[in-house]
Structures are given as C-alpha cells and as structure tokens.
Amino acid sequence: MDTNLLPRQGKLRNVSISTLLRVAGTLSSTVAITSTVLSESINARRRDAEEALDRHAKAVSNLSKYCQLDSYYVPSLESIVQEWEDGLKETFVILELDGEDAKEALVREAMRRKPAKADGTGARDSAIWLCIKRRHLAGTHVTHFASNNTDDFGAKKGDSSLHSDLLGELGDRAEDFRYHTSINSVIEALCARTQVSLTSASFPEDVLLSIVEQVVTHQDLAGFPDFADRSPEDFGPIESLELAEMRVRSAYSAAGVTVGFLTASFVMPLAVEVHETLGTSVSGRLGGWFELADDTVVVRFDVSLLRELAHNRP
C-alpha cells in the first residue's frame, strides 16, 4: 500500500483499512507497506500535527486575553508522532528497502525512468516500486499493489492499469501482479461482497458481554463530557446489552468466513449501585466489525466507534 492511501487525520484503522485487514486475515494474506512509505507517513503526520498544535497554541493565547483558562492536557508533538508510528508498525508488515534498490532508485530519478518523473524527481516512488517488485519476484503468490498515484504508476493519469514499462519489468510474473488505485478495489478483488441480515438473536450472550467490556474501556468514551473521567470500574457490573436499529454497512465472504461492518443503537442497563451517579442505563450508537459462523451467529465483534452516548435517568 502506498502512502497516499493512508489516512492523514484521525485513526489509522478507518473503515477501508479495517475491512482489508479483516479480509486478509481470513485469507492468511499479508498487508504490508514499505519502509519508505512508513517514513513518508510518519513525516506527514509530524507536519500536520505540528501545524495543528501551532494553531491550537495561538487560539489559546488569544482566548486567554478575555477569560481565565484552566489547564488541561495537550499531547506533545513527539507523543502524537510516536503513537502514529507504533500504530503503523502494529498494523502492517514493513518491507525493508534493499541497498541495491536504494541505489537504483536514484539512478532511475536521474535517468527519468518510471516510476520517476520526467522532471528528474521520484526517487521515493522508485524505491517503493523496486521494493515491491523484489518481494513479488521472490515469491509465488499474487501481489496486490494499491496506490492512487496514477501519474507515476499508471498507464496514464487516472488510469487503473499499471504502466507498461513497469509491467514489463515483472516478466513472466506479470500475470500474478494486480495494480489498484483504491483499498476498496483490493478488497473486492480478494473476496465477494455479500448480503447479511442480523438481528438481536444473532448475538450470543458472550459476544454481548464482550461488547459491554469494549464500550466501557473504549478510547472514544473520554470524548463525551459525562464520561470523560470515568473508569470501567465506575460502571459497576453490567450483565446485559440491548441492540436495536442494526444496519449492516458492508459484508464480504472469503474462504468460508463472512466479515462485515455494522452500526446499531444500544442500551446498557446499569447496576443499582451506580444509578445515583450514572443513571439507570447508558445508551448510544456504536459501529464495529463482526465475524459470522454459519452466516447466522456472530462469533466476534470489535467496537470501532461510539456515538451519541448519554445517561438515562428515572
């Protein structure tokens, strides 16, 4: 996967990347980025975060001229960048650049040879290509390369076909190489989109209890003022969860396994001992990834996001 398909803001594991990871895991396939892409993404995050922190500091300084501001936690630039780097390394296999490929990347830039540009730039794109090509030629499996940089990798701008010069470098392994301009294109090449209908009966008790645990420990919880300072222990024992208004946003079938993304509203009844502090229940909306057994029973559900969280009082 190329740098241009990684998110610049928000979470790394967005819907597309999460889907790809689910599908690839089902197929025992590897989702990878090159070390060059790793460096590019980390540096992009650093630049963007630094600009955002500068804007924040200026806004706070201006506001402090008119009112008293309480102190609050603002992460450092280094902690933001480190979190992003850790996420990349945990999510993807990192393909290291071979020394010979690094040298050739500079030669390609000087010679204006694809994927380098006619203006004499493009060593990093060349390094990415050479790393992926080396990996592909050394293996026996199909390689899917995703980049929306059709100017340099495509047959022409906006074309989803690999440039003929690059295709020719693959020799008799060209038939096992697929070029994509989006993550969704990779997903649809790996598996079949399917229709799934889920109801509350699709969720066994153990899965519902796992969702409860994920909700009370979810990082999005701190984004809601009423729950910002709450720990999982504050919620007390929770023995049930009610799901409604379920909507399967996407579902895919691969190697006999069905995975998909679902949104739903939920009500989480709370224990009597916390009614005074938290109310009788907590409600809201959630989104997450499910895995099915026999196309009817959810065997795993990972909560990705929380929305509209609220206390419910008598």
Short mmCIF file of C-alpha atoms in Angstrom, two decimals:
data_model
loop_
_atom_site.label_atom_id
_atom_site.label_comp_id
_atom_site.label_asym_id
_atom_site.label_seq_id
_atom_site.Cartn_x
_atom_site.Cartn_y
_atom_site.Cartn_z
CA MET A 1 0.00 0.00 0.00
CA ASP A 2 1.28 3.45 -0.93
CA THR A 3 1.41 6.47 1.38
CA ASN A 4 -1.39 8.28 -0.44
CA LEU A 5 -3.94 5.66 0.69
CA LEU A 6 -3.11 6.02 4.38
CA PRO A 7 -5.26 8.50 6.35
CA ARG A 8 -3.76 11.92 7.09
CA GLN A 9 -6.11 12.62 10.01
CA GLY A 10 -7.95 10.63 12.63
CA LYS A 11 -7.46 6.95 13.26
CA LEU A 12 -5.25 4.72 11.17
CA ARG A 13 -7.70 1.85 11.10
CA ASN A 14 -10.50 3.54 9.19
CA VAL A 15 -13.31 1.53 7.64
CA SER A 16 -11.43 0.62 4.44
CA ILE A 17 -8.20 -0.40 6.14
CA SER A 18 -10.06 -2.32 8.85
CA THR A 19 -12.02 -4.21 6.19
CA LEU A 20 -8.84 -5.05 4.30
CA LEU A 21 -7.15 -6.31 7.46
CA ARG A 22 -10.17 -8.49 8.29
CA VAL A 23 -10.33 -9.98 4.81
CA ALA A 24 -6.58 -10.51 4.57
CA GLY A 25 -6.54 -12.21 7.96
CA THR A 26 -9.24 -14.58 6.81
CA LEU A 27 -7.20 -15.47 3.71
CA SER A 28 -3.89 -15.67 5.64
CA SER A 29 -2.59 -12.87 3.44
CA THR A 30 -0.14 -10.13 4.39
CA VAL A 31 -0.96 -6.41 4.36
CA ALA A 32 2.31 -4.50 4.02
CA ILE A 33 3.89 -1.13 3.46
CA THR A 34 7.48 -0.44 2.51
CA SER A 35 9.92 1.26 4.87
CA THR A 36 9.80 4.26 2.52
CA VAL A 37 6.02 4.53 2.97
CA LEU A 38 6.49 4.19 6.73
CA SER A 39 8.86 7.17 6.77
CA GLU A 40 6.66 9.25 4.47
CA SER A 41 3.55 8.65 6.58
CA ILE A 42 5.34 9.42 9.86
CA ASN A 43 6.76 12.66 8.45
CA ALA A 44 3.36 13.69 7.06
CA ARG A 45 1.79 13.10 10.48
CA ARG A 46 4.52 15.16 12.10
CA ARG A 47 3.97 18.12 9.76
CA ASP A 48 0.20 18.07 10.09
CA ALA A 49 0.26 17.66 13.88
CA GLU A 50 2.81 20.44 14.28
CA GLU A 51 0.61 22.83 12.30
CA ALA A 52 -2.45 21.84 14.36
CA LEU A 53 -0.58 22.34 17.64
CA ASP A 54 0.60 25.77 16.48
CA ARG A 55 -2.97 26.78 15.61
CA HIS A 56 -4.16 25.50 18.98
CA ALA A 57 -1.49 27.45 20.88
CA LYS A 58 -2.41 30.65 19.05
CA ALA A 59 -6.12 30.12 19.72
CA VAL A 60 -5.49 29.54 23.43
CA SER A 61 -3.27 32.60 23.62
CA ASN A 62 -5.95 34.78 22.02
CA LEU A 63 -8.73 33.40 24.21
CA SER A 64 -6.69 33.91 27.39
CA LYS A 65 -6.87 37.67 26.77
CA TYR A 66 -10.58 37.57 27.58
CA CYS A 67 -11.01 34.92 30.26
CA GLN A 68 -9.34 32.64 32.77
CA LEU A 69 -8.38 29.29 31.23
CA ASP A 70 -7.98 26.13 33.29
CA SER A 71 -5.04 23.91 32.43
CA TYR A 72 -5.72 20.73 30.50
CA TYR A 73 -3.73 18.01 28.84
CA VAL A 74 -2.41 18.59 25.33
CA PRO A 75 -0.23 15.79 23.93
CA SER A 76 3.26 16.67 22.78
CA LEU A 77 4.24 16.53 19.13
CA GLU A 78 6.58 13.63 19.85
CA SER A 79 3.88 11.61 21.59
CA ILE A 80 1.49 12.14 18.66
CA VAL A 81 4.11 11.06 16.15
CA GLN A 82 5.20 8.08 18.25
CA GLU A 83 1.62 6.87 18.60
CA TRP A 84 1.21 7.03 14.81
CA GLU A 85 4.49 5.20 14.19
CA ASP A 86 3.56 2.49 16.69
CA GLY A 87 0.17 2.10 15.01
CA LEU A 88 1.73 1.69 11.57
CA LYS A 89 4.17 -0.94 12.80
CA GLU A 90 1.44 -2.84 14.65
CA THR A 91 -0.94 -2.75 11.69
CA PHE A 92 1.30 -3.53 8.71
CA VAL A 93 4.20 -5.75 7.84
CA ILE A 94 7.11 -3.43 6.99
CA LEU A 95 9.07 -4.33 3.85
CA GLU A 96 12.64 -3.08 4.21
CA LEU A 97 14.36 -1.43 1.26
CA ASP A 98 17.30 -3.38 -0.16
CA GLY A 99 20.54 -1.39 -0.56
CA GLU A 100 20.77 -2.16 -4.26
CA ASP A 101 17.22 -0.96 -4.80
CA ALA A 102 18.04 2.29 -3.00
CA LYS A 103 20.91 2.88 -5.42
CA GLU A 104 18.79 2.05 -8.45
CA ALA A 105 16.05 4.41 -7.24
CA LEU A 106 18.50 7.32 -7.50
CA VAL A 107 19.63 6.16 -10.94
CA ARG A 108 16.02 5.98 -12.13
CA GLU A 109 15.42 9.50 -10.89
CA ALA A 110 18.47 10.77 -12.80
CA MET A 111 17.51 8.81 -15.93
CA ARG A 112 13.80 9.83 -15.73
CA ARG A 113 12.87 6.15 -15.79
CA LYS A 114 9.46 5.04 -14.49
CA PRO A 115 8.14 5.46 -11.91
CA ALA A 116 10.43 8.51 -11.63
CA LYS A 117 9.13 11.68 -13.24
CA ALA A 118 10.22 13.49 -16.36
CA ASP A 119 11.32 16.45 -14.24
CA GLY A 120 14.03 14.38 -12.55
CA THR A 121 12.22 13.64 -9.26
CA GLY A 122 10.65 10.46 -7.91
CA ALA A 123 13.39 8.50 -6.13
CA ARG A 124 10.98 7.59 -3.32
CA ASP A 125 8.35 6.28 -5.75
CA SER A 126 11.09 4.30 -7.45
CA ALA A 127 12.22 2.89 -4.10
CA ILE A 128 8.66 1.82 -3.32
CA TRP A 129 8.29 0.12 -6.69
CA LEU A 130 11.63 -1.67 -6.51
CA CYS A 131 10.93 -2.96 -3.00
CA ILE A 132 7.53 -4.31 -4.04
CA LYS A 133 8.91 -5.77 -7.28
CA ARG A 134 11.69 -7.58 -5.43
CA ARG A 135 9.19 -9.05 -2.97
CA HIS A 136 6.87 -10.15 -5.78
CA LEU A 137 9.55 -11.79 -7.91
CA ALA A 138 10.93 -13.65 -4.90
CA GLY A 139 7.53 -15.19 -4.06
CA THR A 140 4.95 -17.36 -5.71
CA HIS A 141 1.71 -15.68 -4.66
CA VAL A 142 -0.38 -12.93 -6.22
CA THR A 143 0.67 -9.39 -5.22
CA HIS A 144 -1.85 -6.57 -4.94
CA PHE A 145 -0.28 -3.09 -5.06
CA ALA A 146 -2.53 -0.16 -4.13
CA SER A 147 -1.65 3.46 -4.98
CA ASN A 148 -3.74 6.29 -6.39
CA ASN A 149 -0.59 7.86 -7.86
CA THR A 150 -1.58 7.05 -11.42
CA ASP A 151 0.72 9.79 -12.74
CA ASP A 152 3.74 7.65 -11.93
CA PHE A 153 2.46 4.08 -11.64
CA GLY A 154 -0.49 4.09 -14.02
CA ALA A 155 -0.59 3.80 -17.79
CA LYS A 156 -1.72 7.43 -17.72
CA LYS A 157 -3.26 9.88 -15.26
CA GLY A 158 -6.46 8.44 -13.86
CA ASP A 159 -5.85 5.01 -15.42
CA SER A 160 -6.10 1.97 -13.16
CA SER A 161 -3.78 -0.06 -15.40
CA LEU A 162 -0.14 -0.45 -14.43
CA HIS A 163 2.29 1.39 -16.73
CA SER A 164 3.59 -0.88 -19.48
CA ASP A 165 7.22 -0.17 -18.58
CA LEU A 166 6.65 -1.38 -15.03
CA LEU A 167 4.58 -4.33 -16.17
CA GLY A 168 7.41 -5.38 -18.49
CA GLU A 169 9.83 -5.49 -15.56
CA LEU A 170 7.81 -8.29 -13.99
CA GLY A 171 8.47 -10.71 -16.86
CA ASP A 172 6.58 -13.98 -16.58
CA ARG A 173 5.31 -12.97 -13.11
CA ALA A 174 3.26 -10.10 -14.57
CA GLU A 175 0.09 -12.20 -14.56
CA ASP A 176 0.29 -12.52 -10.76
CA PHE A 177 0.57 -8.78 -10.15
CA ARG A 178 -2.51 -6.59 -9.64
CA TYR A 179 -2.46 -2.80 -9.56
CA HIS A 180 -5.24 -0.94 -7.70
CA THR A 181 -5.99 2.73 -7.20
CA SER A 182 -8.05 2.25 -4.02
CA ILE A 183 -8.23 -0.02 -1.00
CA ASN A 184 -11.81 -0.96 -1.86
CA SER A 185 -10.59 -2.26 -5.20
CA VAL A 186 -8.21 -4.62 -3.37
CA ILE A 187 -10.99 -5.80 -1.06
CA GLU A 188 -13.32 -6.59 -3.94
CA ALA A 189 -10.53 -8.48 -5.72
CA LEU A 190 -9.88 -10.66 -2.68
CA CYS A 191 -13.43 -11.59 -1.77
CA ALA A 192 -17.07 -11.38 -2.74
CA ARG A 193 -19.48 -8.78 -1.43
CA THR A 194 -22.44 -10.47 0.21
CA GLN A 195 -25.77 -9.64 1.82
CA VAL A 196 -26.20 -10.25 5.55
CA SER A 197 -29.21 -9.68 7.78
CA LEU A 198 -28.61 -9.62 11.53
CA THR A 199 -31.00 -9.38 14.46
CA SER A 200 -30.54 -9.31 18.23
CA ALA A 201 -30.83 -13.10 18.17
CA SER A 202 -27.61 -13.22 16.11
CA PHE A 203 -25.60 -12.10 19.15
CA PRO A 204 -24.89 -14.77 21.81
CA GLU A 205 -24.57 -13.67 25.43
CA ASP A 206 -20.77 -13.97 25.48
CA VAL A 207 -20.47 -11.67 22.46
CA LEU A 208 -22.82 -9.11 24.04
CA LEU A 209 -20.74 -9.13 27.23
CA SER A 210 -17.58 -8.60 25.18
CA ILE A 211 -19.24 -5.55 23.59
CA VAL A 212 -20.05 -4.20 27.06
CA GLU A 213 -16.41 -4.51 28.08
CA GLN A 214 -15.28 -2.78 24.88
CA VAL A 215 -17.74 0.10 25.34
CA VAL A 216 -16.70 0.92 28.93
CA THR A 217 -12.99 0.77 28.00
CA HIS A 218 -13.25 2.43 24.58
CA GLN A 219 -10.99 5.39 23.88
CA ASP A 220 -13.90 7.37 22.40
CA LEU A 221 -15.57 7.36 25.83
CA ALA A 222 -13.38 10.25 27.01
CA GLY A 223 -14.77 12.39 24.20
CA PHE A 224 -18.14 12.64 25.95
CA PRO A 225 -18.13 15.15 28.87
CA ASP A 226 -20.33 12.99 31.12
CA PHE A 227 -17.93 10.07 30.79
CA ALA A 228 -14.55 11.79 30.45
CA ASP A 229 -13.38 10.98 33.99
CA ARG A 230 -15.00 7.57 34.28
CA SER A 231 -13.08 4.33 34.68
CA PRO A 232 -14.51 0.91 33.78
CA GLU A 233 -14.98 0.21 37.50
CA ASP A 234 -17.33 3.23 37.80
CA PHE A 235 -19.93 1.45 35.67
CA GLY A 236 -20.23 -1.44 38.09
CA PRO A 237 -21.25 -4.94 36.98
CA ILE A 238 -23.16 -4.90 33.70
CA GLU A 239 -24.88 -8.13 32.80
CA SER A 240 -26.69 -7.32 29.56
CA LEU A 241 -26.77 -5.16 26.45
CA GLU A 242 -29.67 -4.49 24.13
CA LEU A 243 -29.01 -3.81 20.44
CA ALA A 244 -31.53 -2.28 18.03
CA GLU A 245 -31.71 -0.50 14.67
CA MET A 246 -28.93 -2.70 13.33
CA ARG A 247 -27.66 -1.86 9.88
CA VAL A 248 -25.01 -3.87 8.05
CA ARG A 249 -23.00 -1.30 6.11
CA SER A 250 -20.87 -3.83 4.25
CA ALA A 251 -20.20 -7.54 4.31
CA TYR A 252 -17.73 -9.77 2.49
CA SER A 253 -17.27 -13.50 2.18
CA ALA A 254 -13.87 -15.14 1.78
CA ALA A 255 -12.64 -18.68 2.38
CA GLY A 256 -15.93 -19.65 4.00
CA VAL A 257 -15.84 -16.78 6.50
CA THR A 258 -18.12 -13.73 6.44
CA VAL A 259 -16.95 -10.42 7.90
CA GLY A 260 -18.65 -7.06 7.85
CA PHE A 261 -19.23 -3.66 9.42
CA LEU A 262 -22.39 -2.89 11.36
CA THR A 263 -23.90 0.12 13.13
CA ALA A 264 -26.54 -0.13 15.82
CA SER A 265 -28.16 1.70 18.71
CA PHE A 266 -27.70 0.20 22.14
CA VAL A 267 -28.97 0.41 25.68
CA MET A 268 -26.73 -0.81 28.51
CA PRO A 269 -28.68 -1.30 31.79
CA LEU A 270 -26.59 -0.35 34.82
CA ALA A 271 -26.38 -1.94 38.24
CA VAL A 272 -28.50 -0.43 41.04
CA GLU A 273 -25.42 0.73 42.95
CA VAL A 274 -24.47 3.22 40.22
CA HIS A 275 -27.95 4.60 39.48
CA GLU A 276 -27.32 7.71 41.55
CA THR A 277 -24.11 8.62 39.73
CA LEU A 278 -24.63 7.24 36.22
CA GLY A 279 -28.38 6.68 35.95
CA THR A 280 -30.30 3.52 35.18
CA SER A 281 -28.66 2.91 31.83
CA VAL A 282 -26.33 4.25 29.18
CA SER A 283 -27.49 4.49 25.57
CA GLY A 284 -25.90 5.48 22.32
CA ARG A 285 -24.80 4.21 18.94
CA LEU A 286 -21.85 2.04 18.05
CA GLY A 287 -20.13 0.74 14.96
CA GLY A 288 -17.93 -2.28 14.66
CA TRP A 289 -16.69 -5.32 12.81
CA PHE A 290 -18.36 -8.68 13.05
CA GLU A 291 -17.40 -12.19 12.05
CA LEU A 292 -20.09 -14.80 11.42
CA ALA A 293 -20.30 -18.53 11.85
CA ASP A 294 -22.77 -20.36 9.58
CA ASP A 295 -23.97 -16.97 8.27
CA THR A 296 -26.28 -16.59 11.27
CA VAL A 297 -24.34 -16.28 14.54
CA VAL A 298 -21.87 -13.54 15.40
CA VAL A 299 -18.75 -15.12 16.89
CA ARG A 300 -16.72 -11.93 17.19
CA PHE A 301 -17.50 -8.22 17.33
CA ASP A 302 -14.94 -5.41 17.61
CA VAL A 303 -16.28 -1.97 18.54
CA SER A 304 -14.66 0.69 16.35
CA LEU A 305 -16.63 3.83 17.25
CA LEU A 306 -19.10 5.25 19.73
CA ARG A 307 -21.67 7.98 19.05
CA GLU A 308 -24.45 9.84 20.90
CA LEU A 309 -23.54 8.46 24.32
CA ALA A 310 -25.96 9.55 27.07
CA HIS A 311 -27.06 8.81 30.64
CA ASN A 312 -30.63 7.65 31.14
CA ARG A 313 -32.15 8.61 34.47
CA PRO A 314 -35.54 7.75 36.04
#
